[in-house]
């Protein structure tokens, strides 16, 4: 599970960048748009591997943003929130070892909390595509593009210094921690 998550979200991204960089460096221009997630800037319990991979995307992209700007190459990060796709189906990998009974109460609470979350506020895939298009074509050096009103609200609350601890405590309460 660890290898698959990082192969897709991190190593595949790095290999793609390595493939396009020589041509971009030769032209002294280009735009790299990496799709992360709000899960690259905040976490849910039991999402360690997913979040770890998305935080890696964030760190790699931000560092490349600085490193490549002198070469005329812009790096952008798109951070979608909930999207009406099958992410919760075949894309969401969740495994648990019932023999690790210490974690079972958390697994039960997190599973119930995830199932109870409404998807009514999720955005459609074409909305994310519009944000990706904007990032690729706006001609700015803006680094991050948040996609979706729900994502904007979550990240605003998460990174507001006065609300950060309240945000963390709210998640702890939601997941019974």
mmCIF file of N, CA and C in Angstrom, residues 8-131:
data_model
loop_
_atom_site.group_PDB
_atom_site.id
_atom_site.type_symbol
_atom_site.label_atom_id
_atom_site.label_comp_id
_atom_site.label_asym_id
_atom_site.label_seq_id
_atom_site.Cartn_x
_atom_site.Cartn_y
_atom_site.Cartn_z
ATOM 1 N N UNK A 8 2.396 6.371 -7.310
ATOM 2 C CA UNK A 8 1.449 7.182 -8.078
ATOM 3 C C UNK A 8 1.613 8.666 -7.769
ATOM 4 N N UNK A 9 1.562 9.023 -6.493
ATOM 5 C CA UNK A 9 1.495 10.432 -6.117
ATOM 6 C C UNK A 9 2.829 11.163 -6.115
ATOM 7 N N UNK A 10 3.937 10.453 -5.911
ATOM 8 C CA UNK A 10 5.225 11.126 -5.798
ATOM 9 C C UNK A 10 6.188 10.714 -6.904
ATOM 10 N N UNK A 11 6.517 9.439 -6.986
ATOM 11 C CA UNK A 11 7.541 8.999 -7.936
ATOM 12 C C UNK A 11 7.105 9.200 -9.379
ATOM 13 N N UNK A 12 5.837 8.963 -9.689
ATOM 14 C CA UNK A 12 5.339 9.217 -11.039
ATOM 15 C C UNK A 12 5.419 10.697 -11.389
ATOM 16 N N UNK A 13 5.085 11.544 -10.427
ATOM 17 C CA UNK A 13 5.167 12.995 -10.620
ATOM 18 C C UNK A 13 6.616 13.420 -10.883
ATOM 19 N N UNK A 14 7.548 12.912 -10.081
ATOM 20 C CA UNK A 14 8.964 13.269 -10.248
ATOM 21 C C UNK A 14 9.477 12.790 -11.605
ATOM 22 N N UNK A 15 9.139 11.585 -11.989
ATOM 23 C CA UNK A 15 9.601 11.064 -13.275
ATOM 24 C C UNK A 15 9.038 11.862 -14.449
ATOM 25 N N UNK A 16 7.799 12.310 -14.338
ATOM 26 C CA UNK A 16 7.210 13.147 -15.392
ATOM 27 C C UNK A 16 7.939 14.487 -15.481
ATOM 28 N N UNK A 17 8.212 15.087 -14.337
ATOM 29 C CA UNK A 17 8.943 16.358 -14.329
ATOM 30 C C UNK A 17 10.336 16.170 -14.937
ATOM 31 N N UNK A 18 11.006 15.093 -14.563
ATOM 32 C CA UNK A 18 12.340 14.829 -15.120
ATOM 33 C C UNK A 18 12.278 14.677 -16.645
ATOM 34 N N UNK A 19 11.185 14.145 -17.144
ATOM 35 C CA UNK A 19 11.055 13.944 -18.593
ATOM 36 C C UNK A 19 10.863 15.263 -19.346
ATOM 37 N N UNK A 20 10.153 16.220 -18.740
ATOM 38 C CA UNK A 20 9.849 17.468 -19.457
ATOM 39 C C UNK A 20 10.863 18.585 -19.192
ATOM 40 N N UNK A 21 11.613 18.487 -18.117
ATOM 41 C CA UNK A 21 12.523 19.581 -17.752
ATOM 42 C C UNK A 21 13.605 19.895 -18.785
ATOM 43 N N UNK A 22 14.228 18.921 -19.424
ATOM 44 C CA UNK A 22 15.263 19.289 -20.388
ATOM 45 C C UNK A 22 14.747 20.227 -21.485
ATOM 46 N N UNK A 23 13.568 19.951 -22.024
ATOM 47 C CA UNK A 23 13.005 20.820 -23.070
ATOM 48 C C UNK A 23 12.635 22.194 -22.511
ATOM 49 N N UNK A 24 12.104 22.227 -21.308
ATOM 50 C CA UNK A 24 11.752 23.513 -20.686
ATOM 51 C C UNK A 24 13.005 24.337 -20.405
ATOM 52 N N UNK A 25 14.046 23.686 -19.910
ATOM 53 C CA UNK A 25 15.294 24.410 -19.653
ATOM 54 C C UNK A 25 15.870 24.958 -20.954
ATOM 55 N N UNK A 26 15.809 24.178 -22.016
ATOM 56 C CA UNK A 26 16.340 24.627 -23.307
ATOM 57 C C UNK A 26 15.562 25.841 -23.820
ATOM 58 N N UNK A 27 14.258 25.875 -23.611
ATOM 59 C CA UNK A 27 13.413 26.995 -24.054
ATOM 60 C C UNK A 27 13.412 28.151 -23.059
ATOM 61 N N UNK A 28 13.888 27.879 -21.831
ATOM 62 C CA UNK A 28 13.820 28.869 -20.754
ATOM 63 C C UNK A 28 12.385 29.323 -20.494
ATOM 64 N N UNK A 29 11.464 28.355 -20.603
ATOM 65 C CA UNK A 29 10.066 28.648 -20.290
ATOM 66 C C UNK A 29 9.303 27.343 -20.099
ATOM 67 N N UNK A 30 8.167 27.468 -19.471
ATOM 68 C CA UNK A 30 7.293 26.325 -19.257
ATOM 69 C C UNK A 30 6.540 26.460 -17.955
ATOM 70 N N UNK A 31 5.498 25.656 -17.836
ATOM 71 C CA UNK A 31 4.693 25.633 -16.625
ATOM 72 C C UNK A 31 4.484 24.173 -16.238
ATOM 73 N N UNK A 32 4.775 23.867 -15.009
ATOM 74 C CA UNK A 32 4.510 22.546 -14.453
ATOM 75 C C UNK A 32 3.370 22.714 -13.457
ATOM 76 N N UNK A 33 2.285 21.983 -13.665
ATOM 77 C CA UNK A 33 1.143 22.032 -12.756
ATOM 78 C C UNK A 33 1.037 20.676 -12.076
ATOM 79 N N UNK A 34 1.271 20.656 -10.783
ATOM 80 C CA UNK A 34 1.153 19.431 -10.003
ATOM 81 C C UNK A 34 -0.154 19.447 -9.226
ATOM 82 N N UNK A 35 -0.888 18.354 -9.307
ATOM 83 C CA UNK A 35 -2.147 18.254 -8.580
ATOM 84 C C UNK A 35 -1.876 17.575 -7.247
ATOM 85 N N UNK A 36 -2.108 18.320 -6.210
ATOM 86 C CA UNK A 36 -1.962 17.818 -4.847
ATOM 87 C C UNK A 36 -3.363 17.558 -4.318
ATOM 88 N N UNK A 37 -3.687 18.140 -3.200
ATOM 89 C CA UNK A 37 -4.974 17.942 -2.544
ATOM 90 C C UNK A 37 -4.977 18.824 -1.312
ATOM 91 N N UNK A 38 -6.152 19.113 -0.784
ATOM 92 C CA UNK A 38 -6.142 19.758 0.521
ATOM 93 C C UNK A 38 -5.489 18.812 1.527
ATOM 94 N N UNK A 39 -5.469 17.512 1.191
ATOM 95 C CA UNK A 39 -4.809 16.511 2.024
ATOM 96 C C UNK A 39 -3.303 16.647 2.032
ATOM 97 N N UNK A 40 -2.763 17.591 1.279
ATOM 98 C CA UNK A 40 -1.341 17.890 1.333
ATOM 99 C C UNK A 40 -1.041 19.011 2.309
ATOM 100 N N UNK A 41 -2.110 19.582 2.898
ATOM 101 C CA UNK A 41 -1.899 20.659 3.863
ATOM 102 C C UNK A 41 -2.680 20.455 5.150
ATOM 103 N N UNK A 42 -3.473 19.403 5.207
ATOM 104 C CA UNK A 42 -4.188 19.018 6.420
ATOM 105 C C UNK A 42 -4.403 17.514 6.357
ATOM 106 N N UNK A 43 -4.667 16.908 7.485
ATOM 107 C CA UNK A 43 -4.774 15.455 7.498
ATOM 108 C C UNK A 43 -6.058 14.982 8.161
ATOM 109 N N UNK A 44 -6.392 13.750 7.828
ATOM 110 C CA UNK A 44 -7.449 13.012 8.504
ATOM 111 C C UNK A 44 -6.800 11.812 9.189
ATOM 112 N N UNK A 45 -7.359 11.379 10.310
ATOM 113 C CA UNK A 45 -6.812 10.181 10.940
ATOM 114 C C UNK A 45 -6.875 8.999 9.977
ATOM 115 N N UNK A 46 -5.895 8.152 10.050
ATOM 116 C CA UNK A 46 -5.772 6.926 9.261
ATOM 117 C C UNK A 46 -5.465 7.194 7.792
ATOM 118 N N UNK A 47 -5.082 8.414 7.471
ATOM 119 C CA UNK A 47 -4.700 8.748 6.101
ATOM 120 C C UNK A 47 -3.207 8.991 5.983
ATOM 121 N N UNK A 48 -2.421 8.400 6.858
ATOM 122 C CA UNK A 48 -0.988 8.692 6.923
ATOM 123 C C UNK A 48 -0.286 8.553 5.582
ATOM 124 N N UNK A 49 -0.531 7.474 4.872
ATOM 125 C CA UNK A 49 0.177 7.241 3.612
ATOM 126 C C UNK A 49 -0.277 8.223 2.539
ATOM 127 N N UNK A 50 -1.583 8.418 2.411
ATOM 128 C CA UNK A 50 -2.094 9.375 1.425
ATOM 129 C C UNK A 50 -1.568 10.773 1.729
ATOM 130 N N UNK A 51 -1.747 11.188 2.974
ATOM 131 C CA UNK A 51 -1.319 12.543 3.334
ATOM 132 C C UNK A 51 0.187 12.706 3.215
ATOM 133 N N UNK A 52 0.941 11.693 3.619
ATOM 134 C CA UNK A 52 2.394 11.752 3.464
ATOM 135 C C UNK A 52 2.794 11.960 2.021
ATOM 136 N N UNK A 53 2.113 11.265 1.105
ATOM 137 C CA UNK A 53 2.443 11.410 -0.314
ATOM 138 C C UNK A 53 2.057 12.794 -0.831
ATOM 139 N N UNK A 54 0.927 13.313 -0.385
ATOM 140 C CA UNK A 54 0.504 14.640 -0.851
ATOM 141 C C UNK A 54 1.346 15.750 -0.225
ATOM 142 N N UNK A 55 1.814 15.574 1.026
ATOM 143 C CA UNK A 55 2.727 16.549 1.612
ATOM 144 C C UNK A 55 4.039 16.531 0.858
ATOM 145 N N UNK A 56 4.449 15.362 0.379
ATOM 146 C CA UNK A 56 5.659 15.270 -0.442
ATOM 147 C C UNK A 56 5.475 16.052 -1.738
ATOM 148 N N UNK A 57 4.311 15.941 -2.352
ATOM 149 C CA UNK A 57 4.023 16.707 -3.577
ATOM 150 C C UNK A 57 4.120 18.202 -3.283
ATOM 151 N N UNK A 58 3.562 18.622 -2.173
ATOM 152 C CA UNK A 58 3.610 20.037 -1.788
ATOM 153 C C UNK A 58 5.052 20.503 -1.606
ATOM 154 N N UNK A 59 5.845 19.740 -0.863
ATOM 155 C CA UNK A 59 7.238 20.134 -0.598
ATOM 156 C C UNK A 59 8.081 20.150 -1.851
ATOM 157 N N UNK A 60 7.969 19.102 -2.673
ATOM 158 C CA UNK A 60 8.715 19.056 -3.936
ATOM 159 C C UNK A 60 8.335 20.230 -4.834
ATOM 160 N N UNK A 61 7.046 20.460 -4.930
ATOM 161 C CA UNK A 61 6.565 21.517 -5.827
ATOM 162 C C UNK A 61 6.993 22.894 -5.360
ATOM 163 N N UNK A 62 6.896 23.132 -4.061
ATOM 164 C CA UNK A 62 7.287 24.441 -3.546
ATOM 165 C C UNK A 62 8.783 24.679 -3.742
ATOM 166 N N UNK A 63 9.600 23.675 -3.467
ATOM 167 C CA UNK A 63 11.043 23.825 -3.666
ATOM 168 C C UNK A 63 11.354 24.057 -5.144
ATOM 169 N N UNK A 64 10.727 23.285 -6.032
ATOM 170 C CA UNK A 64 10.945 23.466 -7.474
ATOM 171 C C UNK A 64 10.464 24.838 -7.942
ATOM 172 N N UNK A 65 9.421 25.342 -7.320
ATOM 173 C CA UNK A 65 8.908 26.679 -7.645
ATOM 174 C C UNK A 65 10.033 27.711 -7.533
ATOM 175 N N UNK A 66 10.814 27.602 -6.469
ATOM 176 C CA UNK A 66 11.937 28.518 -6.278
ATOM 177 C C UNK A 66 13.104 28.177 -7.207
ATOM 178 N N UNK A 67 13.436 26.901 -7.298
ATOM 179 C CA UNK A 67 14.620 26.471 -8.045
ATOM 180 C C UNK A 67 14.513 26.718 -9.539
ATOM 181 N N UNK A 68 13.311 26.604 -10.080
ATOM 182 C CA UNK A 68 13.153 26.712 -11.533
ATOM 183 C C UNK A 68 12.751 28.103 -12.006
ATOM 184 N N UNK A 69 12.351 28.974 -11.096
ATOM 185 C CA UNK A 69 11.886 30.300 -11.520
ATOM 186 C C UNK A 69 12.976 31.088 -12.242
ATOM 187 N N UNK A 70 14.223 30.955 -11.832
ATOM 188 C CA UNK A 70 15.320 31.672 -12.499
ATOM 189 C C UNK A 70 15.529 31.199 -13.931
ATOM 190 N N UNK A 71 14.992 30.008 -14.246
ATOM 191 C CA UNK A 71 15.114 29.463 -15.597
ATOM 192 C C UNK A 71 13.879 29.758 -16.451
ATOM 193 N N UNK A 72 12.966 30.563 -15.905
ATOM 194 C CA UNK A 72 11.749 30.901 -16.648
ATOM 195 C C UNK A 72 10.680 29.826 -16.583
ATOM 196 N N UNK A 73 10.840 28.867 -15.690
ATOM 197 C CA UNK A 73 9.879 27.771 -15.556
ATOM 198 C C UNK A 73 9.076 27.993 -14.277
ATOM 199 N N UNK A 74 7.767 27.999 -14.435
ATOM 200 C CA UNK A 74 6.881 28.197 -13.280
ATOM 201 C C UNK A 74 6.346 26.847 -12.812
ATOM 202 N N UNK A 75 6.246 26.689 -11.509
ATOM 203 C CA UNK A 75 5.662 25.483 -10.921
ATOM 204 C C UNK A 75 4.441 25.910 -10.126
ATOM 205 N N UNK A 76 3.328 25.221 -10.366
ATOM 206 C CA UNK A 76 2.055 25.532 -9.723
ATOM 207 C C UNK A 76 1.556 24.282 -9.002
ATOM 208 N N UNK A 77 0.785 24.494 -7.937
ATOM 209 C CA UNK A 77 0.162 23.399 -7.201
ATOM 210 C C UNK A 77 -1.343 23.650 -7.184
ATOM 211 N N UNK A 78 -2.117 22.668 -7.621
ATOM 212 C CA UNK A 78 -3.573 22.722 -7.531
ATOM 213 C C UNK A 78 -3.989 21.812 -6.387
ATOM 214 N N UNK A 79 -4.792 22.369 -5.480
ATOM 215 C CA UNK A 79 -5.219 21.655 -4.277
ATOM 216 C C UNK A 79 -6.739 21.517 -4.250
ATOM 217 N N UNK A 80 -7.254 20.448 -4.848
ATOM 218 C CA UNK A 80 -8.703 20.243 -4.815
ATOM 219 C C UNK A 80 -9.170 19.759 -3.445
ATOM 220 N N UNK A 81 -10.409 20.106 -3.144
ATOM 221 C CA UNK A 81 -11.086 19.504 -1.999
ATOM 222 C C UNK A 81 -11.873 18.320 -2.512
ATOM 223 N N UNK A 82 -13.051 18.102 -1.950
ATOM 224 C CA UNK A 82 -13.886 16.981 -2.375
ATOM 225 C C UNK A 82 -14.335 17.128 -3.815
ATOM 226 N N UNK A 83 -14.257 16.043 -4.563
ATOM 227 C CA UNK A 83 -14.647 16.026 -5.969
ATOM 228 C C UNK A 83 -15.557 14.823 -6.182
ATOM 229 N N UNK A 84 -16.598 15.004 -6.944
ATOM 230 C CA UNK A 84 -17.526 13.919 -7.232
ATOM 231 C C UNK A 84 -16.911 12.930 -8.218
ATOM 232 N N UNK A 85 -16.063 12.058 -7.662
ATOM 233 C CA UNK A 85 -15.435 10.977 -8.412
ATOM 234 C C UNK A 85 -15.556 9.718 -7.568
ATOM 235 N N UNK A 86 -14.882 8.677 -7.976
ATOM 236 C CA UNK A 86 -14.904 7.443 -7.181
ATOM 237 C C UNK A 86 -13.735 7.377 -6.202
ATOM 238 N N UNK A 87 -13.229 8.523 -5.773
ATOM 239 C CA UNK A 87 -12.111 8.551 -4.830
ATOM 240 C C UNK A 87 -12.388 7.657 -3.625
ATOM 241 N N UNK A 88 -13.611 7.714 -3.119
ATOM 242 C CA UNK A 88 -13.962 6.888 -1.964
ATOM 243 C C UNK A 88 -14.147 5.431 -2.323
ATOM 244 N N UNK A 89 -14.120 5.098 -3.611
ATOM 245 C CA UNK A 89 -14.260 3.715 -4.059
ATOM 246 C C UNK A 89 -12.913 3.107 -4.346
ATOM 247 N N UNK A 90 -12.628 2.895 -5.638
ATOM 248 C CA UNK A 90 -11.389 2.196 -5.999
ATOM 249 C C UNK A 90 -10.141 3.002 -5.698
ATOM 250 N N UNK A 91 -10.256 4.332 -5.615
ATOM 251 C CA UNK A 91 -9.073 5.161 -5.385
ATOM 252 C C UNK A 91 -8.685 5.246 -3.914
ATOM 253 N N UNK A 92 -9.636 5.012 -3.038
ATOM 254 C CA UNK A 92 -9.362 5.154 -1.608
ATOM 255 C C UNK A 92 -8.912 3.810 -1.061
ATOM 256 N N UNK A 93 -7.656 3.736 -0.685
ATOM 257 C CA UNK A 93 -7.103 2.491 -0.161
ATOM 258 C C UNK A 93 -7.053 2.609 1.356
ATOM 259 N N UNK A 94 -7.812 1.750 1.996
ATOM 260 C CA UNK A 94 -7.818 1.750 3.451
ATOM 261 C C UNK A 94 -7.684 0.312 3.903
ATOM 262 N N UNK A 95 -6.623 0.035 4.598
ATOM 263 C CA UNK A 95 -6.435 -1.308 5.126
ATOM 264 C C UNK A 95 -6.198 -1.209 6.620
ATOM 265 N N UNK A 96 -6.650 -2.202 7.305
ATOM 266 C CA UNK A 96 -6.450 -2.251 8.743
ATOM 267 C C UNK A 96 -6.181 -3.697 9.141
ATOM 268 N N UNK A 97 -5.403 -3.870 10.149
ATOM 269 C CA UNK A 97 -5.101 -5.190 10.682
ATOM 270 C C UNK A 97 -5.899 -5.358 11.969
ATOM 271 N N UNK A 98 -6.965 -6.142 11.929
ATOM 272 C CA UNK A 98 -7.795 -6.314 13.132
ATOM 273 C C UNK A 98 -7.023 -6.858 14.332
ATOM 274 N N UNK A 99 -5.869 -7.473 14.088
ATOM 275 C CA UNK A 99 -5.053 -7.985 15.197
ATOM 276 C C UNK A 99 -4.453 -6.848 16.018
ATOM 277 N N UNK A 100 -4.357 -5.665 15.423
ATOM 278 C CA UNK A 100 -3.840 -4.498 16.150
ATOM 279 C C UNK A 100 -5.013 -3.843 16.875
ATOM 280 N N UNK A 101 -5.443 -4.465 17.941
ATOM 281 C CA UNK A 101 -6.663 -4.040 18.635
ATOM 282 C C UNK A 101 -6.551 -2.652 19.246
ATOM 283 N N UNK A 102 -5.340 -2.175 19.501
ATOM 284 C CA UNK A 102 -5.181 -0.829 20.057
ATOM 285 C C UNK A 102 -5.778 0.225 19.138
ATOM 286 N N UNK A 103 -5.763 -0.031 17.829
ATOM 287 C CA UNK A 103 -6.232 0.952 16.862
ATOM 288 C C UNK A 103 -7.711 0.790 16.510
ATOM 289 N N UNK A 104 -8.328 -0.306 16.913
ATOM 290 C CA UNK A 104 -9.685 -0.596 16.459
ATOM 291 C C UNK A 104 -10.703 0.475 16.840
ATOM 292 N N UNK A 105 -10.659 1.043 18.045
ATOM 293 C CA UNK A 105 -11.618 2.115 18.350
ATOM 294 C C UNK A 105 -11.465 3.313 17.387
ATOM 295 N N UNK A 106 -10.240 3.682 17.064
ATOM 296 C CA UNK A 106 -10.014 4.775 16.120
ATOM 297 C C UNK A 106 -10.513 4.392 14.729
ATOM 298 N N UNK A 107 -10.231 3.165 14.318
ATOM 299 C CA UNK A 107 -10.698 2.708 13.004
ATOM 300 C C UNK A 107 -12.218 2.785 12.933
ATOM 301 N N UNK A 108 -12.892 2.314 13.969
ATOM 302 C CA UNK A 108 -14.356 2.336 13.980
ATOM 303 C C UNK A 108 -14.889 3.768 13.945
ATOM 304 N N UNK A 109 -14.313 4.651 14.754
ATOM 305 C CA UNK A 109 -14.771 6.043 14.792
ATOM 306 C C UNK A 109 -14.487 6.744 13.467
ATOM 307 N N UNK A 110 -13.290 6.547 12.920
ATOM 308 C CA UNK A 110 -12.930 7.208 11.665
ATOM 309 C C UNK A 110 -13.791 6.708 10.516
ATOM 310 N N UNK A 111 -14.052 5.409 10.483
ATOM 311 C CA UNK A 111 -14.900 4.850 9.431
ATOM 312 C C UNK A 111 -16.300 5.450 9.508
ATOM 313 N N UNK A 112 -16.855 5.532 10.697
ATOM 314 C CA UNK A 112 -18.185 6.117 10.874
ATOM 315 C C UNK A 112 -18.194 7.593 10.491
ATOM 316 N N UNK A 113 -17.149 8.328 10.881
ATOM 317 C CA UNK A 113 -17.084 9.758 10.555
ATOM 318 C C UNK A 113 -16.974 9.976 9.051
ATOM 319 N N UNK A 114 -16.179 9.149 8.379
ATOM 320 C CA UNK A 114 -16.024 9.294 6.924
ATOM 321 C C UNK A 114 -17.331 8.965 6.208
ATOM 322 N N UNK A 115 -18.027 7.942 6.653
ATOM 323 C CA UNK A 115 -19.286 7.560 6.024
ATOM 324 C C UNK A 115 -20.361 8.611 6.255
ATOM 325 N N UNK A 116 -20.274 9.307 7.378
ATOM 326 C CA UNK A 116 -21.273 10.323 7.705
ATOM 327 C C UNK A 116 -21.043 11.635 6.970
ATOM 328 N N UNK A 117 -19.851 11.832 6.434
ATOM 329 C CA UNK A 117 -19.568 13.089 5.741
ATOM 330 C C UNK A 117 -20.424 13.202 4.483
ATOM 331 N N UNK A 118 -21.008 14.353 4.319
ATOM 332 C CA UNK A 118 -21.836 14.607 3.142
ATOM 333 C C UNK A 118 -20.957 14.933 1.942
ATOM 334 N N UNK A 119 -21.351 14.441 0.802
ATOM 335 C CA UNK A 119 -20.646 14.777 -0.437
ATOM 336 C C UNK A 119 -21.407 15.829 -1.222
ATOM 337 N N UNK A 120 -22.456 16.395 -0.634
ATOM 338 C CA UNK A 120 -23.282 17.358 -1.357
ATOM 339 C C UNK A 120 -22.532 18.621 -1.741
ATOM 340 N N UNK A 121 -21.501 18.987 -0.989
ATOM 341 C CA UNK A 121 -20.735 20.187 -1.300
ATOM 342 C C UNK A 121 -19.549 19.937 -2.217
ATOM 343 N N UNK A 122 -19.385 18.703 -2.651
ATOM 344 C CA UNK A 122 -18.253 18.386 -3.520
ATOM 345 C C UNK A 122 -18.381 19.083 -4.864
ATOM 346 N N UNK A 123 -17.249 19.365 -5.459
ATOM 347 C CA UNK A 123 -17.220 19.990 -6.780
ATOM 348 C C UNK A 123 -17.203 18.924 -7.867
ATOM 349 N N UNK A 124 -17.522 19.330 -9.044
ATOM 350 C CA UNK A 124 -17.485 18.434 -10.189
ATOM 351 C C UNK A 124 -16.067 18.428 -10.770
ATOM 352 N N UNK A 125 -15.678 17.339 -11.417
ATOM 353 C CA UNK A 125 -14.331 17.268 -11.990
ATOM 354 C C UNK A 125 -14.009 18.417 -12.946
ATOM 355 N N UNK A 126 -15.001 18.897 -13.697
ATOM 356 C CA UNK A 126 -14.713 19.985 -14.639
ATOM 357 C C UNK A 126 -14.345 21.283 -13.924
ATOM 358 N N UNK A 127 -14.805 21.443 -12.684
ATOM 359 C CA UNK A 127 -14.412 22.622 -11.908
ATOM 360 C C UNK A 127 -12.924 22.561 -11.565
ATOM 361 N N UNK A 128 -12.447 21.375 -11.224
ATOM 362 C CA UNK A 128 -11.017 21.200 -10.944
ATOM 363 C C UNK A 128 -10.227 21.438 -12.231
ATOM 364 N N UNK A 129 -10.730 20.925 -13.338
ATOM 365 C CA UNK A 129 -10.051 21.117 -14.628
ATOM 366 C C UNK A 129 -9.919 22.603 -14.956
ATOM 367 N N UNK A 130 -10.941 23.404 -14.631
ATOM 368 C CA UNK A 130 -10.870 24.850 -14.876
ATOM 369 C C UNK A 130 -9.763 25.498 -14.040
ATOM 370 N N UNK A 131 -9.610 25.058 -12.798
ATOM 371 C CA UNK A 131 -8.560 25.607 -11.940
ATOM 372 C C UNK A 131 -7.190 25.202 -12.481
#
